[in-house]
Amino acid sequence: MPVINVEELTDLDKAKMEVTQLKTEVKLERAKTSKCCEEITEYIQSGAEEDPLVKGIPEEKNPFKEKGGCVIC
Amino acid sequence: MGEMEQMKKEAEGLKTQIEAARKAVNDTDMASAAAGVAPAPRVQLKTRRTLKGHLAKIYAMHWCTDNRLMVSASQDGKLLIWDSHSGNKVNAVPLKSSWVMTCAYAPSGNLVASGGLDNMCTVYNLKTPVIKTVKELDAHAGYLSCCRFLSDNEILTASGDTTCALWDLETGKQTTVFLSHVGDCMCLALSPDNNSFISGACDSLAKLWDIRDGQCKQTFLGHTSDINAISFLPSGNAVVTGSDDCTCKMYDLRADQEVICYQDAALNSGVTSLALSMSGRLVFAGYDDFNCNIWDSLKGEKVGVLSGHDNRVSCTGVPADGMCVCTGSWDSFLKIWN
């Protein structure tokens, strides 16, 4: 693939590129947001049970727990 | 009508069509869809480690896939490799140029990369007896704002020259240039399946790209200023962005639009960085006002804040096992919280 030199593109080149890009995007098939949000909600909820930052980490299982003795922060 | 005017008219027409198509499928937003979900519990995380060692502002950090090591970059001209469990520095990589803006850890743990105002991405091998520079990737016409390894052989970069690029680390050359943004590219994130990536830029747009064919597949509108941070939801179906317009947004890829905005009237600082908790339920967003706010991604409510830095939070990262969140700041410290 040829290396594009951005600095050599004219305003017209850029305008043509924008139109080409928009022609690609206008053809996209879009799903209903209700369906998408439902799926995302399900995905996140199923993972949240095991998400350490959501459910908390028991002290003994925490690799970052305060080390014994004096801790100078 | 001149050719330029024709192009502009055609572009406006297409944009209007796209907006109508998006509206047609927009039958709800995330907060409404998640109305029945219990709110995330109030999140109160403690600082478990404060990593001291940098002598100037920290601009970037990235976790290694081993969930333990991490690399940070500072304008003191160094990359530091930390063992987050012990808090010890494992390695220091002196940089040729101290104006660093990004760093990355390869999934293998063998390599790290950095770049910034030198317009280059430099790759280092951590596993040789003495840390060696393996490649200097030099072809961008603007600063390097972000880089991410696909493997030990390929790396993606985002640049102030408005392009992103895929590089072959054996030849040191660009395999593909991703051109469509009309403003400096500020951030990028790889999709979980490594087939695509998303970029955010100063043109306030986020774009989804196919890594192999180089094409921009989708463009996401809504922000009103530079997008500084971007991340995929682990499912790969949505992305979260953070912007100088003081908001974060989630965009669904299949609906091709914004589904929720994380904002608060009291917040008038730009978002510099963001990271998602392992499930995607929590969004950790670093702001110019020295804080990192924690958002419930489904409800759009603020559920916590990480306060402790004495200057802007410039970078945020959650390791793959989700066991903590790391914040890095212009105050020169990194903090580990859980």
Tab-separated table of C-alpha atoms in Angstrom, chain A residues 1-7 9 11-12 14-26 28-41 43-55 57 59 61-67 71-73, chain B residues 3-4 7 10-11 14-15 17-18 21-22 24-28 30 33 37 41 48-49 52 84-86 141 161-163 174-177 179 216 218-219 233-235 238 252 254-257 277-282 284 297-298 321-324 336 338:
chain	number	residue	atom	x	y	z
A	1	MET	CA	0.000	0.000	0.000
A	2	PRO	CA	1.527	3.341	-1.002
A	3	VAL	CA	2.564	5.613	1.803
A	4	ILE	CA	0.284	8.644	1.801
A	5	ASN	CA	1.919	11.989	2.296
A	6	VAL	CA	-0.691	13.875	4.313
A	7	GLU	CA	1.011	17.186	3.712
A	9	LEU	CA	-3.226	16.505	-0.001
A	11	ASP	CA	-8.429	20.711	0.135
A	12	LEU	CA	-10.181	19.181	-2.861
A	14	LYS	CA	-9.660	15.916	1.327
A	15	ALA	CA	-13.203	16.849	0.301
A	16	LYS	CA	-13.281	13.929	-2.170
A	17	MET	CA	-11.970	11.563	0.506
A	18	GLU	CA	-14.695	12.718	2.869
A	19	VAL	CA	-17.408	12.024	0.294
A	20	THR	CA	-15.956	8.568	-0.441
A	21	GLN	CA	-15.925	7.801	3.271
A	22	LEU	CA	-19.502	9.017	3.778
A	23	LYS	CA	-20.674	6.864	0.842
A	24	THR	CA	-19.247	3.832	2.669
A	25	GLU	CA	-20.837	4.789	5.970
A	26	VAL	CA	-24.273	5.561	4.569
A	28	LEU	CA	-24.069	0.594	7.125
A	29	GLU	CA	-26.805	-1.603	8.586
A	30	ARG	CA	-27.702	-0.243	11.970
A	31	ALA	CA	-29.252	-2.255	14.799
A	32	LYS	CA	-31.876	-0.839	17.150
A	33	THR	CA	-30.387	0.823	20.216
A	34	SER	CA	-32.864	-1.028	22.439
A	35	LYS	CA	-31.433	-4.368	21.336
A	36	CYS	CA	-27.839	-3.141	21.568
A	37	CYS	CA	-28.263	-1.639	25.035
A	38	GLU	CA	-29.956	-4.814	26.233
A	39	GLU	CA	-27.038	-6.915	25.038
A	40	ILE	CA	-24.459	-4.608	26.586
A	41	THR	CA	-26.382	-4.609	29.866
A	43	TYR	CA	-22.815	-8.682	29.027
A	44	ILE	CA	-21.726	-6.271	31.758
A	45	GLN	CA	-24.027	-7.685	34.407
A	46	SER	CA	-22.827	-11.242	33.807
A	47	GLY	CA	-19.228	-10.107	34.259
A	48	ALA	CA	-19.859	-7.754	37.186
A	49	GLU	CA	-20.245	-10.691	39.606
A	50	GLU	CA	-16.587	-11.526	39.140
A	51	ASP	CA	-15.304	-7.981	38.685
A	52	PRO	CA	-12.836	-7.414	41.580
A	53	LEU	CA	-13.307	-3.650	41.597
A	54	VAL	CA	-17.089	-3.955	41.747
A	55	LYS	CA	-17.492	-6.688	44.340
A	57	ILE	CA	-11.312	-8.042	47.077
A	59	GLU	CA	-7.813	-8.778	52.212
A	61	LYS	CA	-6.509	-12.408	48.299
A	62	ASN	CA	-5.338	-8.857	47.576
A	63	PRO	CA	-1.878	-8.854	45.961
A	64	PHE	CA	-1.655	-5.146	46.763
A	65	LYS	CA	-2.557	-5.376	50.423
A	66	GLU	CA	-0.470	-3.236	52.748
A	67	LYS	CA	2.783	-4.960	53.487
A	71	VAL	CA	4.577	1.463	55.396
A	72	ILE	CA	5.953	4.815	54.357
A	73	CYS	CA	3.763	6.199	51.612
B	3	GLU	CA	-16.009	20.983	-7.852
B	4	MET	CA	-15.287	21.929	-4.228
B	7	MET	CA	-18.220	17.891	-2.952
B	10	GLU	CA	-22.704	15.935	-1.571
B	11	ALA	CA	-21.080	15.508	1.835
B	14	LEU	CA	-24.820	12.102	2.921
B	15	LYS	CA	-24.403	13.336	6.503
B	17	GLN	CA	-28.949	10.670	5.399
B	18	ILE	CA	-26.693	9.067	7.997
B	21	ALA	CA	-30.632	6.419	9.614
B	22	ARG	CA	-29.229	6.683	13.132
B	24	ALA	CA	-34.512	5.654	12.838
B	25	VAL	CA	-32.935	2.952	15.035
B	26	ASN	CA	-32.668	5.097	18.146
B	27	ASP	CA	-35.588	3.746	20.160
B	28	THR	CA	-33.961	4.041	23.590
B	30	MET	CA	-28.651	3.018	27.831
B	33	ALA	CA	-32.607	0.240	28.932
B	37	VAL	CA	-30.533	-2.854	36.876
B	41	PRO	CA	-22.372	-0.041	44.816
B	48	ARG	CA	-2.338	0.565	47.980
B	49	ARG	CA	0.884	1.765	46.393
B	52	LYS	CA	7.819	7.265	43.385
B	84	SER	CA	3.404	-3.216	41.049
B	85	HIS	CA	3.196	-5.872	43.767
B	86	SER	CA	6.435	-4.899	45.486
B	141	ALA	CA	4.972	14.010	10.167
B	161	ASP	CA	-0.189	14.351	11.688
B	162	THR	CA	-3.864	13.119	11.705
B	163	THR	CA	-2.973	9.573	10.672
B	174	GLN	CA	4.639	1.330	7.694
B	175	THR	CA	2.469	-1.477	6.319
B	176	THR	CA	-0.718	0.581	6.345
B	177	VAL	CA	-1.604	4.243	6.881
B	179	LEU	CA	-6.166	8.400	6.956
B	216	CYS	CA	-12.398	3.452	8.147
B	218	GLN	CA	-17.507	3.860	11.090
B	219	THR	CA	-17.315	7.410	12.442
B	233	LEU	CA	-15.768	-2.623	26.090
B	234	PRO	CA	-14.380	-6.168	26.602
B	235	SER	CA	-17.248	-7.569	24.478
B	238	ALA	CA	-19.013	-0.758	22.262
B	252	ASP	CA	-22.444	1.111	20.378
B	254	ARG	CA	-23.885	-1.976	15.837
B	255	ALA	CA	-26.246	0.950	16.455
B	256	ASP	CA	-23.517	3.234	15.105
B	257	GLN	CA	-24.192	5.941	17.706
B	277	SER	CA	-13.026	-2.313	35.045
B	278	MET	CA	-12.843	-5.957	33.940
B	279	SER	CA	-16.586	-6.360	33.319
B	280	GLY	CA	-16.996	-2.880	31.901
B	281	ARG	CA	-19.344	-1.862	34.702
B	282	LEU	CA	-17.052	0.885	35.975
B	284	PHE	CA	-12.362	5.219	35.592
B	297	SER	CA	-21.326	2.616	32.814
B	298	LEU	CA	-24.962	1.424	32.655
B	321	ASP	CA	-7.256	-9.478	35.660
B	322	GLY	CA	-9.098	-6.362	36.856
B	323	MET	CA	-7.485	-6.458	40.305
B	324	CYS	CA	-6.736	-2.744	40.616
B	336	ILE	CA	-2.395	1.773	42.600
B	338	ASN	CA	-8.316	-1.227	44.884
